[in-house]
Amino acid sequence: MGVTASAPAKVILFGEHFVVYGEPAIVLAIDRRAYAKTEKRSDKLLHLRSTNLNLSAIIQNGNFKVEQGDLKEARMKFEPVELAVKRILEKYGENVGLDIEITSTVPVGAGLGSSAAVVAAVATSVGALLDIQMSKEDIFKITCEAEKAVHGTPSGVDPAISTFGGALLFQMDTGFKPLEVKTDIPLVIGDTGVERSTRVQVEKVKEITEKYPQIIEPVMLAAREIVLRAMDACKKNELETLGELMNLNHALLHAVGVSDESLEWLINAAKKAGALGAKLTGAGGGGCMIALAENEKLRGVLEAIQSAGGRPFIARKTDEGARIERD
Ligand code: PMV
């Protein structure tokens, strides 16, 4: 008998990049989830399978053997999962073989936190199967450790949102705080399909900040003010204000050089179709954009993004973090 668990993906609603310089950011868990089903094996092997990526591998004492797919890709994709499982087994003194099957509805490599969602789902299912009393805090720590070791992202935004769900305010020096959000924030997410590297985009902002400190300083201040006002608008369910703030936030991101043609194209299409606001989300330079729209406009915005060459889907905030699925 296996145990299935799931965890949500994320979007950064406001404050990406500026968050690296100590400003606040708002992150949202969305209703796209990664699922992990774990079963015990009669031997001591770890068997990992990803149904979406058509990858599977057997791991024994750190020895990695690919069964299906490319070795390099399998290693890369499974590394954080392997690390998390190893950590759980060590920490709780378990010595068992496991079969883990991963299925995800989260686009991969698009800045939506698919990797952290998978790891949080795996950690939750392994914990439940072995009857280990793991708190959400334990799941978060293990997911964070695995993600940091592999992706080197210091902020821990993805593991936090995948574990706890809902909306979080994040700031480097104070960490995470749950945010009160009255609306489910109807979004259309558009994947440009353009590959991007978070590291390269973060480096771009660093260069411009170092070159023009007096110009970028007020940009950072404006980014902070946008987040403060957005917190208030979230509390009061003011969608129109949120849309305007998204447009302003995008203009700042454009100013520091992290938008690109593919994003501008989709953002303009969304606005023309009646979105209340639109911006890039995450690192930029490709990846995804988000558009906020009233319910009756969502389909039109989705179609406009599709016609402009993007891969769109409708998403809403979810309060459900990592959880066990009862089948
Ligand atoms: O696109 P992502 O999920 O890699 O988001 C990057 C967010 C940045 O603010 C650009 C970097 C960071 O570590 O916060």
GROMACS .gro file of C-alpha atoms and ligand atoms in nm:
model
  341
    1MET     CA    1   0.000   0.000   0.000
    2GLY     CA    2   0.138   0.337  -0.099
    3VAL     CA    3   0.088   0.691   0.027
    4THR     CA    4   0.034   0.981  -0.213
    5ALA     CA    5   0.115   1.338  -0.114
    6SER     CA    6   0.117   1.663  -0.307
    7ALA     CA    7   0.253   2.016  -0.285
    8PRO     CA    8   0.178   2.338  -0.478
    9ALA     CA    9   0.383   2.546  -0.721
   10LYS     CA   10   0.435   2.921  -0.675
   11VAL     CA   11   0.439   3.257  -0.844
   12ILE     CA   12   0.613   3.567  -0.718
   13LEU     CA   13   0.335   3.825  -0.723
   14PHE     CA   14   0.552   4.124  -0.633
   15GLY     CA   15   0.911   4.207  -0.548
   16GLU     CA   16   1.136   3.959  -0.734
   17HIS     CA   17   1.496   4.074  -0.778
   18PHE     CA   18   1.455   4.365  -0.535
   19VAL     CA   19   1.414   4.100  -0.265
   20VAL     CA   20   1.781   4.008  -0.319
   21TYR     CA   21   1.865   4.361  -0.194
   22GLY     CA   22   1.657   4.328   0.121
   23GLU     CA   23   1.322   4.455  -0.007
   24PRO     CA   24   1.001   4.258   0.063
   25ALA     CA   25   0.834   4.022  -0.184
   26ILE     CA   26   0.491   3.857  -0.201
   27VAL     CA   27   0.478   3.492  -0.302
   28LEU     CA   28   0.165   3.292  -0.379
   29ALA     CA   29   0.098   2.917  -0.383
   30ILE     CA   30  -0.101   2.826  -0.694
   31ASP     CA   31  -0.339   2.541  -0.767
   32ARG     CA   32  -0.092   2.346  -0.978
   33ARG     CA   33   0.057   2.061  -0.779
   34ALA     CA   34   0.327   1.798  -0.786
   35TYR     CA   35   0.228   1.450  -0.662
   36ALA     CA   36   0.445   1.177  -0.515
   37LYS     CA   37   0.335   0.821  -0.442
   38THR     CA   38   0.565   0.620  -0.218
   39GLU     CA   39   0.560   0.246  -0.152
   40LYS     CA   40   0.791   0.020   0.047
   41ARG     CA   41   1.013  -0.222  -0.142
   42SER     CA   42   1.123  -0.564  -0.025
   43ASP     CA   43   1.489  -0.469  -0.091
   44LYS     CA   44   1.688  -0.160   0.020
   45LEU     CA   45   1.687   0.023  -0.314
   46LEU     CA   46   1.551   0.365  -0.390
   47HIS     CA   47   1.354   0.360  -0.712
   48LEU     CA   48   1.250   0.697  -0.858
   49ARG     CA   49   1.019   0.747  -1.151
   50SER     CA   50   0.888   1.065  -1.309
   51THR     CA   51   0.588   0.998  -1.530
   52ASN     CA   52   0.593   1.343  -1.697
   53LEU     CA   53   0.962   1.348  -1.774
   54ASN     CA   54   0.979   0.979  -1.871
   55LEU     CA   55   1.271   0.924  -1.639
   56SER     CA   56   1.341   0.648  -1.395
   57ALA     CA   57   1.644   0.545  -1.194
   58ILE     CA   58   1.757   0.305  -0.925
   59ILE     CA   59   1.982   0.431  -0.649
   60GLN     CA   60   2.177   0.210  -0.411
   61ASN     CA   61   2.440   0.342  -0.170
   62GLY     CA   62   2.487   0.654  -0.384
   63ASN     CA   63   2.521   0.440  -0.696
   64PHE     CA   64   2.297   0.591  -0.963
   65LYS     CA   65   2.164   0.368  -1.243
   66VAL     CA   66   1.928   0.515  -1.500
   67GLU     CA   67   1.650   0.286  -1.622
   68GLN     CA   68   1.467   0.521  -1.852
   69GLY     CA   69   1.580   0.850  -2.013
   70ASP     CA   70   1.906   1.040  -2.027
   71LEU     CA   71   2.156   0.981  -1.743
   72LYS     CA   72   2.253   1.346  -1.704
   73GLU     CA   73   1.894   1.466  -1.701
   74ALA     CA   74   1.785   1.194  -1.459
   75ARG     CA   75   2.069   1.276  -1.221
   76MET     CA   76   1.991   1.646  -1.231
   77LYS     CA   77   1.616   1.611  -1.185
   78PHE     CA   78   1.633   1.340  -0.917
   79GLU     CA   79   1.921   1.482  -0.714
   80PRO     CA   80   1.715   1.698  -0.475
   81VAL     CA   81   1.465   1.413  -0.427
   82GLU     CA   82   1.741   1.166  -0.353
   83LEU     CA   83   1.897   1.408  -0.105
   84ALA     CA   84   1.568   1.470   0.074
   85VAL     CA   85   1.488   1.097   0.103
   86LYS     CA   86   1.839   1.019   0.229
   87ARG     CA   87   1.811   1.294   0.488
   88ILE     CA   88   1.474   1.167   0.614
   89LEU     CA   89   1.592   0.805   0.640
   90GLU     CA   90   1.910   0.910   0.823
   91LYS     CA   91   1.739   1.152   1.056
   92TYR     CA   92   1.466   0.910   1.161
   93GLY     CA   93   1.686   0.598   1.164
   94GLU     CA   94   1.499   0.412   0.890
   95ASN     CA   95   1.662   0.161   0.658
   96VAL     CA   96   1.410   0.071   0.391
   97GLY     CA   97   1.382   0.052   0.016
   98LEU     CA   98   1.130   0.283  -0.148
   99ASP     CA   99   0.948   0.315  -0.478
  100ILE     CA  100   0.859   0.677  -0.550
  101GLU     CA  101   0.648   0.781  -0.845
  102ILE     CA  102   0.633   1.151  -0.926
  103THR     CA  103   0.361   1.312  -1.136
  104SER     CA  104   0.341   1.686  -1.179
  105THR     CA  105   0.107   1.942  -1.328
  106VAL     CA  106   0.368   2.218  -1.288
  107PRO     CA  107   0.565   2.335  -1.595
  108VAL     CA  108   0.931   2.251  -1.539
  109GLY     CA  109   1.211   2.509  -1.547
  110ALA     CA  110   0.975   2.805  -1.583
  111GLY     CA  111   1.032   2.967  -1.244
  112LEU     CA  112   0.718   2.819  -1.089
  113GLY     CA  113   0.903   2.620  -0.825
  114SER     CA  114   0.835   2.276  -0.971
  115SER     CA  115   1.144   2.125  -0.810
  116ALA     CA  116   1.055   2.239  -0.457
  117ALA     CA  117   0.695   2.123  -0.506
  118VAL     CA  118   0.820   1.777  -0.602
  119VAL     CA  119   1.059   1.756  -0.305
  120ALA     CA  120   0.795   1.876  -0.056
  121ALA     CA  121   0.547   1.620  -0.194
  122VAL     CA  122   0.807   1.342  -0.174
  123ALA     CA  123   0.910   1.433   0.181
  124THR     CA  124   0.546   1.438   0.292
  125SER     CA  125   0.464   1.102   0.134
  126VAL     CA  126   0.778   0.931   0.266
  127GLY     CA  127   0.712   1.066   0.616
  128ALA     CA  128   0.351   0.945   0.612
  129LEU     CA  129   0.436   0.601   0.470
  130LEU     CA  130   0.698   0.540   0.739
  131ASP     CA  131   0.470   0.682   1.006
  132ILE     CA  132   0.724   0.947   1.099
  133GLN     CA  133   0.573   1.245   1.277
  134MET     CA  134   0.712   1.521   1.059
  135SER     CA  135   0.583   1.873   1.118
  136LYS     CA  136   0.542   2.126   0.836
  137GLU     CA  137   0.855   2.291   0.974
  138ASP     CA  138   1.048   1.961   0.932
  139ILE     CA  139   0.921   1.925   0.573
  140PHE     CA  140   1.022   2.285   0.500
  141LYS     CA  141   1.373   2.236   0.642
  142ILE     CA  142   1.435   1.916   0.448
  143THR     CA  143   1.301   2.065   0.123
  144CYS     CA  144   1.511   2.376   0.180
  145GLU     CA  145   1.828   2.176   0.242
  146ALA     CA  146   1.776   1.964  -0.070
  147GLU     CA  147   1.698   2.265  -0.287
  148LYS     CA  148   1.991   2.467  -0.157
  149ALA     CA  149   2.237   2.184  -0.214
  150VAL     CA  150   2.124   2.148  -0.574
  151HIS     CA  151   1.998   2.485  -0.695
  152GLY     CA  152   2.188   2.709  -0.457
  153THR     CA  153   1.892   2.946  -0.410
  154PRO     CA  154   1.951   3.106  -0.074
  155SER     CA  155   1.611   3.263  -0.010
  156GLY     CA  156   1.409   2.945   0.042
  157VAL     CA  157   1.099   3.103  -0.110
  158ASP     CA  158   1.006   2.796  -0.316
  159PRO     CA  159   1.035   2.540  -0.031
  160ALA     CA  160   0.838   2.768   0.203
  161ILE     CA  161   0.546   2.824  -0.029
  162SER     CA  162   0.530   2.458  -0.140
  163THR     CA  163   0.523   2.347   0.222
  164PHE     CA  164   0.292   2.604   0.380
  165GLY     CA  165   0.077   2.718   0.083
  166GLY     CA  166  -0.126   3.041   0.083
  167ALA     CA  167   0.045   3.376   0.044
  168LEU     CA  168   0.369   3.473   0.214
  169LEU     CA  169   0.553   3.796   0.266
  170PHE     CA  170   0.923   3.734   0.242
  171GLN     CA  171   1.214   3.954   0.336
  172MET     CA  172   1.578   3.847   0.367
  173ASP     CA  173   1.631   3.969   0.724
  174THR     CA  174   1.295   3.873   0.873
  175GLY     CA  175   1.207   3.558   0.674
  176PHE     CA  176   0.848   3.449   0.599
  177LYS     CA  177   0.520   3.580   0.730
  178PRO     CA  178   0.178   3.450   0.624
  179LEU     CA  179  -0.021   3.718   0.444
  180GLU     CA  180  -0.388   3.782   0.474
  181VAL     CA  181  -0.538   3.766   0.125
  182LYS     CA  182  -0.912   3.804   0.085
  183THR     CA  183  -0.932   3.711  -0.284
  184ASP     CA  184  -0.822   3.394  -0.462
  185ILE     CA  185  -0.629   3.619  -0.707
  186PRO     CA  186  -0.744   3.496  -1.050
  187LEU     CA  187  -0.438   3.480  -1.271
  188VAL     CA  188  -0.345   3.369  -1.617
  189ILE     CA  189   0.011   3.242  -1.622
  190GLY     CA  190   0.184   3.255  -1.959
  191ASP     CA  191   0.496   3.052  -2.021
  192THR     CA  192   0.707   3.215  -2.295
  193GLY     CA  193   0.886   2.883  -2.348
  194VAL     CA  194   1.211   3.083  -2.349
  195GLU     CA  195   1.469   2.920  -2.122
  196ARG     CA  196   1.623   3.148  -1.868
  197SER     CA  197   1.877   3.131  -1.593
  198THR     CA  198   1.800   3.288  -1.256
  199ARG     CA  199   2.172   3.331  -1.192
  200VAL     CA  200   2.226   3.527  -1.516
  201GLN     CA  201   1.928   3.756  -1.449
  202VAL     CA  202   2.034   3.821  -1.088
  203GLU     CA  203   2.382   3.907  -1.218
  204LYS     CA  204   2.233   4.156  -1.468
  205VAL     CA  205   2.058   4.344  -1.191
  206LYS     CA  206   2.377   4.342  -0.983
  207GLU     CA  207   2.574   4.501  -1.267
  208ILE     CA  208   2.324   4.779  -1.327
  209THR     CA  209   2.291   4.842  -0.953
  210GLU     CA  210   2.666   4.875  -0.914
  211LYS     CA  211   2.698   5.096  -1.219
  212TYR     CA  212   2.415   5.336  -1.135
  213PRO     CA  213   2.362   5.320  -0.759
  214GLN     CA  214   2.194   5.660  -0.733
  215ILE     CA  215   1.950   5.573  -1.011
  216ILE     CA  216   1.866   5.225  -0.885
  217GLU     CA  217   1.818   5.330  -0.520
  218PRO     CA  218   1.486   5.506  -0.583
  219VAL     CA  219   1.380   5.209  -0.798
  220MET     CA  220   1.431   4.984  -0.494
  221LEU     CA  221   1.236   5.226  -0.277
  222ALA     CA  222   0.952   5.225  -0.530
  223ALA     CA  223   0.955   4.842  -0.532
  224ARG     CA  224   0.920   4.842  -0.152
  225GLU     CA  225   0.629   5.086  -0.166
  226ILE     CA  226   0.457   4.867  -0.429
  227VAL     CA  227   0.475   4.564  -0.198
  228LEU     CA  228   0.345   4.762   0.101
  229ARG     CA  229   0.049   4.888  -0.099
  230ALA     CA  230  -0.010   4.542  -0.248
  231MET     CA  231  -0.032   4.393   0.103
  232ASP     CA  232  -0.307   4.639   0.181
  233ALA     CA  233  -0.488   4.574  -0.149
  234CYS     CA  234  -0.472   4.196  -0.086
  235LYS     CA  235  -0.633   4.245   0.255
  236LYS     CA  236  -0.910   4.462   0.113
  237ASN     CA  237  -0.967   4.251  -0.200
  238GLU     CA  238  -0.891   4.546  -0.430
  239LEU     CA  239  -0.818   4.368  -0.758
  240GLU     CA  240  -0.796   4.686  -0.965
  241THR     CA  241  -0.528   4.831  -0.739
  242LEU     CA  242  -0.339   4.503  -0.748
  243GLY     CA  243  -0.344   4.517  -1.129
  244GLU     CA  244  -0.206   4.871  -1.133
  245LEU     CA  245   0.064   4.774  -0.887
  246MET     CA  246   0.158   4.478  -1.107
  247ASN     CA  247   0.202   4.712  -1.403
  248LEU     CA  248   0.420   4.944  -1.194
  249ASN     CA  249   0.625   4.651  -1.063
  250HIS     CA  250   0.680   4.528  -1.417
  251ALA     CA  251   0.798   4.872  -1.528
  252LEU     CA  252   1.064   4.863  -1.255
  253LEU     CA  253   1.173   4.513  -1.357
  254HIS     CA  254   1.194   4.633  -1.715
  255ALA     CA  255   1.404   4.927  -1.598
  256VAL     CA  256   1.662   4.699  -1.436
  257GLY     CA  257   1.686   4.493  -1.754
  258VAL     CA  258   1.517   4.161  -1.677
  259SER     CA  259   1.226   4.171  -1.921
  260ASP     CA  260   1.267   4.054  -2.279
  261GLU     CA  261   1.079   4.056  -2.605
  262SER     CA  262   0.898   3.728  -2.538
  263LEU     CA  263   0.765   3.856  -2.204
  264GLU     CA  264   0.669   4.201  -2.340
  265TRP     CA  265   0.477   4.035  -2.620
  266LEU     CA  266   0.264   3.825  -2.385
  267ILE     CA  267   0.220   4.106  -2.132
  268ASN     CA  268   0.093   4.344  -2.402
  269ALA     CA  269  -0.142   4.079  -2.540
  270ALA     CA  270  -0.285   4.017  -2.192
  271LYS     CA  271  -0.340   4.388  -2.127
  272LYS     CA  272  -0.508   4.439  -2.463
  273ALA     CA  273  -0.745   4.152  -2.381
  274GLY     CA  274  -0.857   4.333  -2.067
  275ALA     CA  275  -0.622   4.214  -1.792
  276LEU     CA  276  -0.618   4.444  -1.488
  277GLY     CA  277  -0.240   4.421  -1.483
  278ALA     CA  278   0.045   4.201  -1.598
  279LYS     CA  279   0.410   4.146  -1.517
  280LEU     CA  280   0.692   3.902  -1.549
  281THR     CA  281   0.722   3.662  -1.257
  282GLY     CA  282   1.044   3.524  -1.111
  283ALA     CA  283   1.380   3.582  -1.272
  284GLY     CA  284   1.264   3.711  -1.612
  285GLY     CA  285   1.464   3.699  -1.935
  286GLY     CA  286   1.203   3.447  -2.058
  287GLY     CA  287   1.018   3.208  -1.829
  288CYS     CA  288   0.670   3.314  -1.721
  289MET     CA  289   0.450   3.621  -1.701
  290ILE     CA  290   0.133   3.660  -1.497
  291ALA     CA  291  -0.182   3.856  -1.575
  292LEU     CA  292  -0.451   3.946  -1.323
  293ALA     CA  293  -0.805   3.950  -1.460
  294GLU     CA  294  -1.164   3.950  -1.343
  295ASN     CA  295  -1.324   3.609  -1.372
  296GLU     CA  296  -1.524   3.693  -1.685
  297LYS     CA  297  -1.209   3.816  -1.863
  298LEU     CA  298  -0.985   3.519  -1.778
  299ARG     CA  299  -1.067   3.314  -2.087
  300GLY     CA  300  -1.014   3.609  -2.323
  301VAL     CA  301  -0.677   3.685  -2.162
  302LEU     CA  302  -0.580   3.319  -2.187
  303GLU     CA  303  -0.669   3.309  -2.557
  304ALA     CA  304  -0.479   3.632  -2.625
  305ILE     CA  305  -0.165   3.493  -2.461
  306GLN     CA  306  -0.201   3.174  -2.662
  307SER     CA  307  -0.241   3.367  -2.990
  308ALA     CA  308   0.071   3.567  -2.901
  309GLY     CA  309   0.270   3.243  -2.886
  310GLY     CA  310   0.266   3.172  -2.511
  311ARG     CA  311   0.158   2.861  -2.322
  312PRO     CA  312  -0.109   2.991  -2.086
  313PHE     CA  313  -0.310   2.840  -1.802
  314ILE     CA  314  -0.546   2.980  -1.542
  315ALA     CA  315  -0.428   2.964  -1.182
  316ARG     CA  316  -0.553   3.076  -0.845
  317LYS     CA  317  -0.412   3.105  -0.498
  318THR     CA  318  -0.433   2.787  -0.297
  319ASP     CA  319  -0.413   2.775   0.081
  320GLU     CA  320  -0.324   2.407   0.075
  321GLY     CA  321   0.047   2.350   0.122
  322ALA     CA  322   0.206   2.005   0.127
  323ARG     CA  323  -0.063   1.750   0.212
  324ILE     CA  324  -0.144   1.381   0.207
  325GLU     CA  325  -0.392   1.280  -0.063
  326ARG     CA  326  -0.657   1.037   0.051
  327ASP     CA  327  -0.750   0.813  -0.240
  328PMV     O1  328   1.235   3.246  -1.139
  328PMV     P1  329   1.279   3.200  -1.004
  328PMV     O2  330   1.179   3.117  -0.934
  328PMV     O3  331   1.415   3.139  -1.009
  328PMV     O4  332   1.283   3.331  -0.912
  328PMV     C1  333   1.395   3.410  -0.890
  328PMV     C2  334   1.360   3.521  -0.795
  328PMV     C3  335   1.472   3.623  -0.779
  328PMV     O5  336   1.420   3.725  -0.696
  328PMV     C4  337   1.512   3.681  -0.911
  328PMV     C5  338   1.595   3.560  -0.714
  328PMV     C6  339   1.580   3.520  -0.567
  328PMV     O6  340   1.663   3.439  -0.522
  328PMV     O7  341   1.492   3.570  -0.498
   0.00000   0.00000   0.00000
